[in-house]
């Protein structure tokens, strides 16, 4: 049986751990609030851009009237041979199943694209590490064996997630757009953790290119909603942190954005609508990427907040049970000492 | 006719300006456009250049790299991909970029390359212009 001193030491260590997890939870909550604010602040631009594009689609002939062929390279559909997948994970762990879930979805996606060449761009250290471990080997063996399924890691963005800006999204999207336009790749997908609120999130695979419907991203695959138990845990974690459980109210922003470039008047177009459409579409893709990055960051902080709340609760339970066994040990020791004294006295008589 | 209009400048990251203005100048790709209240409805793409507006007699100026604007008689909305205030611009860096882009332009061999370098030159020039006028 452990001595009282040992147990006391363990209790102290668990108390320290609990302090750390509690602090980490509060930090995550603060970062989550900030991430939510940023996502909200980014909304007007994205909405306005979407609205302009939507109204331009009707004015600019985006499809050739005779052949039905799309006139913009980002609308062109080709048979899918070369696929590019952008995987957005976190830079750090200790966020429950956050990174694992995304990578699971990514792996499933890769399974479904078996037989095609898939290139991966990893955003976030966790995803990069996982994919690199997994596919560097795959690449070297398949190159020799002439395997028909090739997965290669072609780009990575690591350590950028704690100060995420539009420039990063713009860089990523410009790269994929350039390669798509040159027909090096035939489709581009994004896998990331969508974040509506603390209790409404899921991992989605979204089709980025070709652009199918403007304003309605093509969700190819989505994980199921959170389980009730997970939701309850998230609700508990959000308590007392000032993190709202409901999705942010965007109706006012959306309404204002909806007015953009859609007034019922005859606009003077400085440039032909088709040219405008052509220069706006790539920006639309960039905002999609930016949106995914922002949501992923928010989701990561939410996941960490929940995980740290659970850790704090578990540490509390452990302290309770350790305290209980410490008291038992102490009790046993006292009892033993009394018996020794009593029996010693009895022997002396 | 009212003597001012609502001006909003929005970037991908946030709403930068929401103000009433008496006049705004925007760098359309076809040349600068000055907008006064009551302007005819207009939609235009913006190139690299300077956005300036006058509000209550005060002139505010920004550098932008790319944007898009909607002009209505009582409202002007600018979507700008980047917005920099003159005091935030690093002139030395802009000069360096300008130099690099100009050099790259001379040795550029493809049309696409030329275009990207010209765009770079324009952006750098716009930033330098905006930054230096402030010091005058």
Short mmCIF file of C-alpha atoms in Angstrom, two decimals:
data_model
loop_
_atom_site.label_atom_id
_atom_site.label_comp_id
_atom_site.label_asym_id
_atom_site.label_seq_id
_atom_site.Cartn_x
_atom_site.Cartn_y
_atom_site.Cartn_z
CA UNK A 1 0.00 0.00 0.00
CA UNK A 2 1.25 3.46 -0.89
CA UNK A 3 2.35 5.62 1.97
CA UNK A 4 0.51 8.74 2.95
CA UNK A 5 3.39 10.81 1.71
CA UNK A 6 3.24 9.24 -1.77
CA UNK A 7 -0.47 9.83 -2.11
CA UNK A 8 -0.14 13.38 -0.86
CA UNK A 9 2.50 14.01 -3.48
CA UNK A 10 0.27 12.65 -6.21
CA UNK A 11 -2.63 14.78 -5.05
CA UNK A 12 -0.46 17.85 -5.21
CA UNK A 13 0.65 16.97 -8.72
CA UNK A 14 -2.92 16.42 -9.90
CA UNK A 15 -3.95 19.74 -8.36
CA UNK A 16 -1.22 21.42 -10.35
CA UNK A 17 -2.37 19.71 -13.52
CA UNK A 18 -5.91 20.79 -12.86
CA UNK A 19 -4.76 24.36 -12.50
CA UNK A 20 -3.04 24.16 -15.87
CA UNK A 21 -5.97 22.58 -17.67
CA UNK A 22 -8.31 25.13 -16.15
CA UNK A 23 -6.09 27.96 -17.35
CA UNK A 24 -5.85 26.40 -20.80
CA UNK A 25 -9.59 26.17 -20.95
CA UNK A 26 -9.99 29.85 -20.13
CA UNK A 27 -7.38 30.78 -22.73
CA UNK A 28 -9.13 28.68 -25.35
CA UNK A 29 -12.44 30.28 -24.46
CA UNK A 30 -10.96 33.74 -24.93
CA UNK A 31 -9.38 32.75 -28.24
CA UNK A 32 -12.63 31.17 -29.34
CA UNK A 33 -14.51 34.39 -28.68
CA UNK A 34 -11.95 36.29 -30.70
CA UNK A 35 -12.09 33.77 -33.53
CA UNK A 36 -15.87 34.06 -33.61
CA UNK A 37 -15.65 37.82 -33.80
CA UNK A 38 -13.22 37.59 -36.68
CA UNK A 39 -15.44 35.18 -38.54
CA UNK A 40 -18.32 37.59 -38.09
CA UNK A 41 -16.22 40.54 -39.23
CA UNK A 42 -15.24 38.67 -42.37
CA UNK A 43 -18.82 38.01 -43.31
CA UNK A 44 -19.83 41.25 -45.07
CA UNK A 45 -17.07 41.02 -47.66
CA UNK A 46 -17.78 37.39 -48.46
CA UNK A 47 -21.51 37.98 -48.66
CA UNK A 48 -21.17 41.05 -50.83
CA UNK A 49 -18.80 39.32 -53.20
CA UNK A 50 -21.16 36.39 -53.46
CA UNK A 51 -24.06 38.71 -54.21
CA UNK A 52 -22.24 40.58 -56.93
CA UNK A 53 -21.23 37.34 -58.55
CA UNK A 54 -24.75 36.00 -58.39
CA UNK A 55 -26.13 39.09 -60.07
CA UNK A 56 -23.34 39.04 -62.63
CA UNK A 57 -24.03 35.43 -63.55
CA UNK A 58 -27.32 36.54 -65.05
CA UNK A 59 -25.86 39.51 -66.89
CA UNK A 60 -22.58 38.11 -68.04
CA UNK A 61 -23.01 35.09 -70.19
CA UNK A 62 -20.97 32.67 -68.20
CA UNK A 63 -21.84 29.86 -70.55
CA UNK A 64 -21.49 29.87 -74.27
CA UNK A 65 -24.99 30.18 -75.68
CA UNK A 66 -24.34 27.73 -78.51
CA UNK A 67 -22.19 25.00 -77.05
CA UNK A 68 -23.13 25.40 -73.39
CA UNK A 69 -19.46 25.48 -72.53
CA UNK A 70 -18.50 27.59 -69.54
CA UNK A 71 -16.53 30.64 -70.51
CA UNK A 72 -14.53 30.97 -67.34
CA UNK A 73 -11.73 28.50 -66.67
CA UNK A 74 -12.81 28.02 -63.05
CA UNK A 75 -16.23 26.80 -64.13
CA UNK A 76 -14.90 24.18 -66.50
CA UNK A 77 -15.59 20.60 -65.52
CA UNK A 78 -13.10 17.99 -66.58
CA UNK A 79 -13.00 14.26 -65.99
CA UNK A 80 -11.41 13.86 -62.59
CA UNK A 81 -7.89 12.51 -62.91
CA UNK A 82 -5.83 14.72 -60.70
CA UNK A 83 -7.36 15.81 -57.45
CA UNK A 84 -6.09 18.37 -55.01
CA UNK A 85 -7.13 18.22 -51.39
CA UNK A 86 -6.59 20.99 -48.90
CA UNK A 87 -6.57 19.62 -45.36
CA UNK A 88 -7.07 22.18 -42.61
CA UNK A 89 -6.11 20.99 -39.12
CA UNK A 90 -4.66 22.65 -36.06
CA UNK A 91 -1.06 23.43 -35.23
CA UNK A 92 -1.34 22.01 -31.75
CA UNK A 93 -2.81 19.01 -30.06
CA UNK A 94 -4.60 18.75 -26.71
CA UNK A 95 -7.85 19.47 -28.45
CA UNK A 96 -9.66 16.19 -28.00
CA UNK A 97 -10.48 14.41 -31.22
CA UNK A 98 -10.34 17.61 -33.30
CA UNK A 99 -7.34 16.76 -35.47
CA UNK A 100 -8.08 13.04 -35.53
CA UNK A 101 -11.59 13.62 -36.86
CA UNK A 102 -10.38 15.79 -39.71
CA UNK A 103 -7.66 13.36 -40.65
CA UNK A 104 -10.12 10.51 -40.51
CA UNK A 105 -12.35 12.36 -42.96
CA UNK A 106 -9.35 13.11 -45.15
CA UNK A 107 -8.32 9.46 -45.16
CA UNK A 108 -11.85 8.40 -46.06
CA UNK A 109 -11.84 10.90 -48.89
CA UNK A 110 -8.54 9.56 -50.18
CA UNK A 111 -10.00 6.06 -50.11
CA UNK A 112 -12.87 7.23 -52.27
CA UNK A 113 -10.45 8.73 -54.79
CA UNK A 114 -8.43 5.54 -55.08
CA UNK A 115 -6.96 5.17 -58.55
CA UNK A 116 -6.63 8.89 -59.08
CA UNK A 117 -3.65 11.04 -58.42
CA UNK A 118 -4.23 13.08 -55.31
CA UNK A 119 -2.11 15.97 -54.22
CA UNK A 120 -2.45 17.33 -50.74
CA UNK A 121 -1.88 20.78 -49.33
CA UNK A 122 -1.69 20.64 -45.55
CA UNK A 123 -2.56 23.61 -43.40
CA UNK A 124 -1.66 23.12 -39.75
CA UNK A 125 1.20 21.23 -38.17
CA UNK A 126 -0.80 18.26 -36.91
CA UNK A 127 -2.17 17.42 -40.32
CA UNK A 128 1.16 17.99 -42.01
CA UNK A 129 2.93 15.61 -39.62
CA UNK A 130 0.35 12.90 -40.03
CA UNK A 131 0.16 13.12 -43.79
CA UNK A 132 3.89 13.27 -44.16
CA UNK A 133 4.40 10.17 -42.04
CA UNK A 134 1.78 8.35 -43.98
CA UNK A 135 2.41 9.33 -47.54
CA UNK A 136 6.11 9.85 -47.91
CA UNK A 137 6.47 6.09 -47.75
CA UNK A 138 3.52 5.59 -50.07
CA UNK A 139 5.09 7.87 -52.61
CA UNK A 140 8.49 6.17 -52.73
CA UNK A 141 7.06 2.65 -52.97
CA UNK A 142 4.38 3.47 -55.49
CA UNK A 143 6.81 5.31 -57.73
CA UNK A 144 8.75 2.11 -58.24
CA UNK A 145 5.81 -0.27 -58.27
CA UNK A 146 3.89 1.85 -60.73
CA UNK A 147 0.90 1.91 -58.45
CA UNK A 148 -2.18 3.58 -59.83
CA UNK A 149 -2.96 5.39 -56.62
CA UNK A 150 -0.59 8.16 -55.81
CA UNK A 151 -0.87 10.53 -52.98
CA UNK A 152 1.67 13.26 -52.59
CA UNK A 153 2.03 16.12 -50.22
CA UNK A 154 2.65 19.16 -52.41
CA UNK A 155 2.32 22.06 -50.03
CA UNK A 156 2.23 22.90 -46.39
CA UNK A 157 1.43 25.89 -44.25
CA UNK A 158 2.55 25.38 -40.70
CA UNK A 159 2.48 27.68 -37.70
CA UNK A 160 0.23 30.18 -39.43
CA UNK A 161 -3.00 29.49 -37.64
CA UNK A 162 -2.64 31.70 -34.59
CA UNK A 163 -2.45 34.83 -36.66
CA UNK A 164 -4.49 33.93 -39.63
CA UNK A 165 -5.01 36.58 -42.27
CA UNK A 166 -6.55 36.94 -45.66
CA UNK A 167 -3.14 36.98 -47.34
CA UNK A 168 -2.68 33.31 -46.47
CA UNK A 169 -6.05 32.34 -47.93
CA UNK A 170 -5.30 34.40 -50.97
CA UNK A 171 -1.92 32.72 -51.43
CA UNK A 172 -3.37 29.23 -51.14
CA UNK A 173 -6.20 29.96 -53.53
CA UNK A 174 -3.96 31.65 -56.09
CA UNK A 175 -1.77 28.58 -56.18
CA UNK A 176 -4.62 26.18 -56.72
CA UNK A 177 -6.29 28.48 -59.24
CA UNK A 178 -3.12 28.73 -61.30
CA UNK A 179 -2.75 24.96 -61.37
CA UNK A 180 -6.40 24.43 -62.10
CA UNK A 181 -6.31 26.88 -64.98
CA UNK A 182 -3.33 25.05 -66.44
CA UNK A 183 -5.31 21.81 -66.18
CA UNK A 184 -2.72 20.28 -63.87
CA UNK A 185 -5.53 19.43 -61.50
CA UNK A 186 -9.15 18.69 -62.31
CA UNK A 187 -10.80 19.38 -59.01
CA UNK A 188 -10.01 20.91 -55.65
CA UNK A 189 -11.54 19.93 -52.34
CA UNK A 190 -11.28 21.34 -48.87
CA UNK A 191 -11.61 19.28 -45.71
CA UNK A 192 -12.09 21.22 -42.51
CA UNK A 193 -14.09 21.45 -39.35
CA UNK A 194 -17.14 23.58 -39.92
CA UNK A 195 -18.14 25.73 -36.99
CA UNK A 196 -21.57 27.21 -36.50
CA UNK A 197 -21.45 27.28 -32.72
CA UNK A 198 -19.94 25.34 -29.84
CA UNK A 199 -22.64 22.71 -30.17
CA UNK A 200 -23.06 22.73 -33.94
CA UNK A 201 -19.97 21.60 -35.74
CA UNK A 202 -19.02 18.89 -38.15
CA UNK A 203 -16.18 17.90 -40.41
CA UNK A 204 -16.99 18.61 -44.04
CA UNK A 205 -15.41 17.95 -47.40
CA UNK A 206 -16.22 20.86 -49.65
CA UNK A 207 -15.66 21.15 -53.37
CA UNK A 208 -13.77 24.34 -54.11
CA UNK A 209 -13.16 23.92 -57.85
CA UNK A 210 -14.78 23.75 -60.29
CA UNK A 211 -17.20 26.32 -58.93
CA UNK A 212 -20.64 24.75 -59.17
CA UNK A 213 -23.07 27.06 -57.45
CA UNK A 214 -22.04 30.48 -56.35
CA UNK A 215 -23.09 31.15 -52.79
CA UNK A 216 -23.86 27.52 -52.04
CA UNK A 217 -20.68 25.55 -51.49
CA UNK A 218 -20.84 21.98 -52.67
CA UNK A 219 -20.56 19.78 -49.59
CA UNK A 220 -19.39 16.42 -50.83
CA UNK A 221 -19.34 14.71 -47.50
CA UNK A 222 -20.13 15.68 -43.96
CA UNK A 223 -19.69 13.88 -40.71
CA UNK A 224 -22.74 13.44 -38.54
CA UNK A 225 -23.69 16.14 -36.09
CA UNK A 226 -22.25 15.96 -32.62
CA UNK A 227 -23.62 13.36 -30.27
CA UNK A 228 -25.79 14.44 -27.38
CA UNK A 229 -23.08 13.56 -24.91
CA UNK A 230 -20.50 15.62 -26.76
CA UNK A 231 -22.93 18.51 -26.94
CA UNK A 232 -23.55 18.29 -23.21
CA UNK A 233 -19.83 18.38 -22.56
CA UNK A 234 -19.45 21.40 -24.81
CA UNK A 235 -22.32 23.15 -23.06
CA UNK A 236 -20.70 22.49 -19.68
CA UNK A 237 -17.41 23.80 -20.96
CA UNK A 238 -18.95 26.96 -22.34
CA UNK A 239 -20.62 27.77 -19.04
CA UNK A 240 -19.17 30.82 -17.34
CA UNK A 241 -16.79 31.64 -20.17
CA UNK A 242 -18.98 34.09 -22.05
CA UNK A 243 -19.01 31.87 -25.12
CA UNK A 244 -22.40 31.91 -26.75
CA UNK A 245 -24.01 28.58 -27.54
CA UNK A 246 -26.09 29.88 -30.37
CA UNK A 247 -24.65 30.61 -33.80
CA UNK A 248 -23.76 34.26 -34.17
CA UNK A 249 -26.62 36.39 -35.40
CA UNK A 250 -25.73 37.33 -38.95
CA UNK A 251 -29.11 38.42 -40.23
CA UNK A 252 -28.37 42.15 -39.99
CA UNK A 253 -25.03 41.75 -41.75
CA UNK A 254 -26.51 39.52 -44.41
CA UNK A 255 -29.35 41.90 -45.03
CA UNK A 256 -27.00 44.82 -45.54
CA UNK A 257 -24.77 42.72 -47.77
CA UNK A 258 -27.73 41.55 -49.81
CA UNK A 259 -28.27 45.12 -50.96
CA UNK A 260 -24.82 45.27 -52.46
CA UNK A 261 -24.82 45.67 -56.23
CA UNK A 262 -28.39 44.47 -56.50
CA UNK A 263 -30.33 47.73 -56.39
CA UNK A 264 -33.13 47.73 -58.97
CA UNK A 265 -31.43 50.30 -61.17
CA UNK A 266 -29.49 50.25 -64.38
CA UNK A 267 -25.90 50.25 -63.39
CA UNK A 268 -23.20 51.67 -65.55
CA UNK A 269 -20.62 48.95 -65.90
CA UNK A 270 -17.17 50.41 -66.14
CA UNK A 271 -15.96 47.07 -67.41
CA UNK A 272 -17.95 44.51 -69.38
CA UNK A 273 -19.82 42.23 -66.95
CA UNK A 274 -17.95 39.23 -68.25
CA UNK A 275 -14.61 40.75 -67.44
CA UNK A 276 -15.83 41.69 -63.98
CA UNK A 277 -17.06 38.18 -63.43
CA UNK A 278 -13.70 36.86 -64.52
CA UNK A 279 -11.77 38.92 -62.02
CA UNK A 280 -14.22 38.38 -59.18
CA UNK A 281 -14.47 34.62 -59.37
CA UNK A 282 -10.91 33.94 -58.15
CA UNK A 283 -11.54 36.27 -55.22
CA UNK A 284 -14.63 34.30 -54.41
CA UNK A 285 -12.52 31.16 -54.19
CA UNK A 286 -10.12 32.97 -51.87
CA UNK A 287 -12.93 34.00 -49.54
CA UNK A 288 -14.11 30.38 -49.44
CA UNK A 289 -10.66 29.32 -48.29
CA UNK A 290 -10.49 32.17 -45.80
CA UNK A 291 -13.87 31.19 -44.44
CA UNK A 292 -12.73 27.60 -43.98
CA UNK A 293 -9.59 28.72 -42.17
CA UNK A 294 -11.53 30.99 -39.82
CA UNK A 295 -14.07 28.33 -38.99
CA UNK A 296 -11.40 25.74 -38.45
CA UNK A 297 -9.56 27.99 -36.01
CA UNK A 298 -12.75 28.66 -34.07
CA UNK A 299 -13.54 24.96 -34.01
CA UNK A 300 -10.07 24.12 -32.78
CA UNK A 301 -10.36 26.48 -29.85
CA UNK A 302 -13.82 25.16 -29.06
CA UNK A 303 -12.53 21.59 -29.14
CA UNK A 304 -9.65 22.50 -26.88
CA UNK A 305 -11.95 24.30 -24.50
CA UNK A 306 -14.17 21.23 -24.23
CA UNK A 307 -11.22 18.88 -23.88
CA UNK A 308 -9.68 20.98 -21.15
CA UNK A 309 -12.99 21.22 -19.32
CA UNK A 310 -13.17 17.42 -19.32
CA UNK A 311 -9.58 17.21 -18.14
CA UNK A 312 -10.33 19.62 -15.32
CA UNK A 313 -13.36 17.60 -14.26
CA UNK A 314 -11.37 14.36 -14.45
CA UNK A 315 -8.59 15.87 -12.38
CA UNK A 316 -11.19 16.83 -9.77
CA UNK A 317 -12.50 13.27 -9.66
CA UNK A 318 -8.99 11.94 -9.32
CA UNK A 319 -8.24 14.30 -6.46
CA UNK A 320 -11.39 13.13 -4.70
CA UNK A 321 -10.52 9.46 -5.06
CA UNK A 322 -6.91 10.02 -4.07
CA UNK A 323 -8.01 11.99 -1.02
CA UNK A 324 -10.32 9.14 -0.11
CA UNK A 325 -7.59 6.53 -0.31
CA UNK A 326 -5.20 8.79 1.55
CA UNK A 327 -7.68 9.08 4.39
CA UNK A 328 -8.13 5.32 4.37
CA UNK A 329 -4.41 4.76 4.62
CA UNK A 330 -4.16 7.27 7.44
CA UNK A 331 -7.06 5.66 9.24
CA UNK A 332 -5.49 2.23 8.82
CA UNK A 333 -2.23 3.50 10.20
CA UNK A 334 -3.88 5.04 13.24
CA UNK A 335 -5.87 1.87 13.87
CA UNK A 336 -2.73 -0.21 13.60
CA UNK A 337 -0.91 2.01 16.06
CA UNK A 338 -3.75 1.79 18.57
CA UNK A 339 -3.79 -1.99 18.26
CA UNK A 340 -0.07 -2.07 18.80
CA UNK A 341 -0.32 0.10 21.91
CA UNK A 342 -3.29 -1.81 23.32
CA UNK A 343 -1.73 -5.18 22.69
CA UNK A 344 1.59 -3.94 24.04
CA UNK A 345 -0.15 -2.79 27.21
CA UNK A 346 -1.99 -6.10 27.46
CA UNK A 347 1.28 -7.99 27.13
CA UNK A 348 2.91 -5.88 29.82
CA UNK A 349 0.23 -6.70 32.37
CA UNK B 1 -29.80 66.98 -53.19
CA UNK B 2 -28.03 65.95 -50.06
CA UNK B 3 -24.42 67.01 -49.87
CA UNK B 4 -23.05 63.78 -48.54
CA UNK B 5 -23.44 60.03 -49.01
CA UNK B 6 -22.82 56.87 -47.03
CA UNK B 7 -19.41 55.36 -47.62
CA UNK B 8 -18.44 51.84 -46.62
CA UNK B 9 -15.06 50.26 -47.19
CA UNK B 10 -14.96 46.55 -46.52
CA UNK B 11 -11.99 44.19 -46.57
CA UNK B 12 -12.07 40.40 -46.33
CA UNK B 13 -11.18 40.76 -42.68
CA UNK B 14 -13.43 43.54 -41.50
CA UNK B 15 -15.41 46.66 -42.10
CA UNK B 16 -12.81 49.42 -42.21
CA UNK B 17 -14.78 52.57 -42.87
CA UNK B 18 -18.41 53.40 -42.30
CA UNK B 19 -18.76 57.10 -42.62
CA UNK B 20 -20.61 59.83 -44.42
CA UNK B 21 -18.50 61.45 -47.07
CA UNK B 22 -18.79 64.43 -49.40
CA UNK B 23 -16.49 63.06 -52.03
CA UNK B 24 -14.58 59.91 -52.77
CA UNK B 25 -11.98 59.00 -55.35
CA UNK B 26 -11.54 55.41 -56.36
CA UNK B 27 -8.87 53.85 -58.58
CA UNK B 28 -10.95 52.04 -61.20
CA UNK B 29 -8.99 49.85 -63.57
CA UNK B 30 -9.85 52.30 -66.31
CA UNK B 31 -8.64 55.33 -64.36
CA UNK B 32 -9.53 57.26 -61.24
CA UNK B 33 -13.19 58.03 -60.69
CA UNK B 34 -14.30 60.91 -58.51
CA UNK B 35 -17.70 60.43 -56.93
CA UNK B 36 -19.90 63.18 -55.56
CA UNK B 37 -23.32 62.74 -53.99
CA UNK B 38 -26.01 61.85 -56.50
CA UNK B 39 -23.71 59.95 -58.81
CA UNK B 40 -25.35 57.64 -61.32
CA UNK B 41 -25.40 53.95 -60.34
CA UNK B 42 -22.12 52.39 -61.32
CA UNK B 43 -20.23 49.17 -60.81
CA UNK B 44 -16.52 48.99 -61.34
CA UNK B 45 -13.46 46.96 -60.62
CA UNK B 46 -10.62 48.73 -58.83
CA UNK B 47 -6.97 48.36 -59.58
CA UNK B 48 -3.98 49.15 -57.41
CA UNK B 49 -4.08 52.75 -56.32
CA UNK B 50 -5.30 55.22 -53.79
CA UNK B 51 -8.75 55.49 -52.30
CA UNK B 52 -9.38 58.88 -50.76
CA UNK B 53 -12.47 60.39 -49.32
CA UNK B 54 -13.42 63.68 -47.78
CA UNK B 55 -15.59 63.67 -44.72
CA UNK B 56 -16.35 66.85 -42.79
CA UNK B 57 -13.53 68.64 -44.58
CA UNK B 58 -11.02 66.00 -43.55
CA UNK B 59 -9.36 63.88 -46.19
CA UNK B 60 -8.65 60.22 -45.49
CA UNK B 61 -6.41 58.22 -47.76
CA UNK B 62 -5.68 54.54 -48.22
CA UNK B 63 -3.69 52.36 -50.55
CA UNK B 64 -5.39 49.34 -52.07
CA UNK B 65 -4.21 46.50 -54.29
CA UNK B 66 -7.46 45.32 -55.76
CA UNK B 67 -11.10 46.03 -55.19
CA UNK B 68 -14.56 46.41 -56.41
CA UNK B 69 -17.03 49.23 -55.94
CA UNK B 70 -20.71 49.92 -56.19
CA UNK B 71 -21.77 53.54 -56.54
CA UNK B 72 -25.34 54.61 -55.87
CA UNK B 73 -26.67 58.18 -55.56
CA UNK B 74 -26.71 57.98 -51.77
CA UNK B 75 -24.31 55.16 -51.02
CA UNK B 76 -20.88 54.01 -52.09
CA UNK B 77 -19.62 50.57 -51.10
CA UNK B 78 -16.04 49.57 -51.74
CA UNK B 79 -14.82 46.01 -51.41
CA UNK B 80 -11.08 46.26 -51.13
CA UNK B 81 -8.85 43.24 -50.94
CA UNK B 82 -6.25 45.17 -49.01
CA UNK B 83 -6.42 48.51 -47.26
CA UNK B 84 -3.41 50.28 -45.88
CA UNK B 85 -3.26 53.60 -44.16
CA UNK B 86 -0.36 55.81 -45.22
CA UNK B 87 1.26 55.55 -41.78
CA UNK B 88 1.24 51.74 -41.96
CA UNK B 89 3.09 51.50 -45.24
CA UNK B 90 6.72 50.48 -45.14
CA UNK B 91 8.11 52.64 -47.92
CA UNK B 92 11.52 51.00 -47.94
CA UNK B 93 9.95 47.61 -48.47
CA UNK B 94 7.67 48.94 -51.18
CA UNK B 95 10.69 50.49 -52.93
CA UNK B 96 12.49 47.19 -52.76
CA UNK B 97 9.52 45.29 -54.16
CA UNK B 98 9.22 47.84 -56.90
CA UNK B 99 12.88 47.43 -57.81
CA UNK B 100 12.64 43.65 -57.78
CA UNK B 101 9.51 43.64 -59.89
CA UNK B 102 11.02 46.01 -62.41
CA UNK B 103 14.09 43.83 -62.72
CA UNK B 104 11.97 40.72 -63.05
CA UNK B 105 9.94 42.49 -65.71
CA UNK B 106 13.00 42.99 -67.87
CA UNK B 107 13.86 39.31 -67.80
CA UNK B 108 10.28 38.03 -67.94
CA UNK B 109 9.78 35.64 -70.82
CA UNK B 110 6.12 34.67 -70.71
CA UNK B 111 3.10 36.84 -71.05
CA UNK B 112 1.68 35.69 -67.74
CA UNK B 113 4.96 36.50 -66.03
CA UNK B 114 4.95 39.99 -67.51
CA UNK B 115 1.43 40.52 -66.28
CA UNK B 116 2.12 39.45 -62.72
CA UNK B 117 5.20 41.63 -62.58
CA UNK B 118 3.36 44.64 -63.97
CA UNK B 119 0.68 44.11 -61.33
CA UNK B 120 3.41 44.01 -58.70
CA UNK B 121 4.96 47.22 -60.00
CA UNK B 122 1.58 48.96 -59.89
CA UNK B 123 0.88 47.82 -56.37
CA UNK B 124 4.28 48.95 -55.15
CA UNK B 125 3.94 52.30 -56.91
CA UNK B 126 0.50 52.86 -55.42
CA UNK B 127 1.79 52.17 -51.93
CA UNK B 128 4.75 54.47 -52.36
CA UNK B 129 2.58 57.26 -53.71
CA UNK B 130 0.10 57.04 -50.88
CA UNK B 131 2.82 56.86 -48.26
CA UNK B 132 4.86 59.74 -49.60
CA UNK B 133 2.06 62.22 -50.13
CA UNK B 134 1.38 61.98 -46.47
CA UNK B 135 4.85 63.20 -45.58
CA UNK B 136 4.58 66.27 -47.79
#
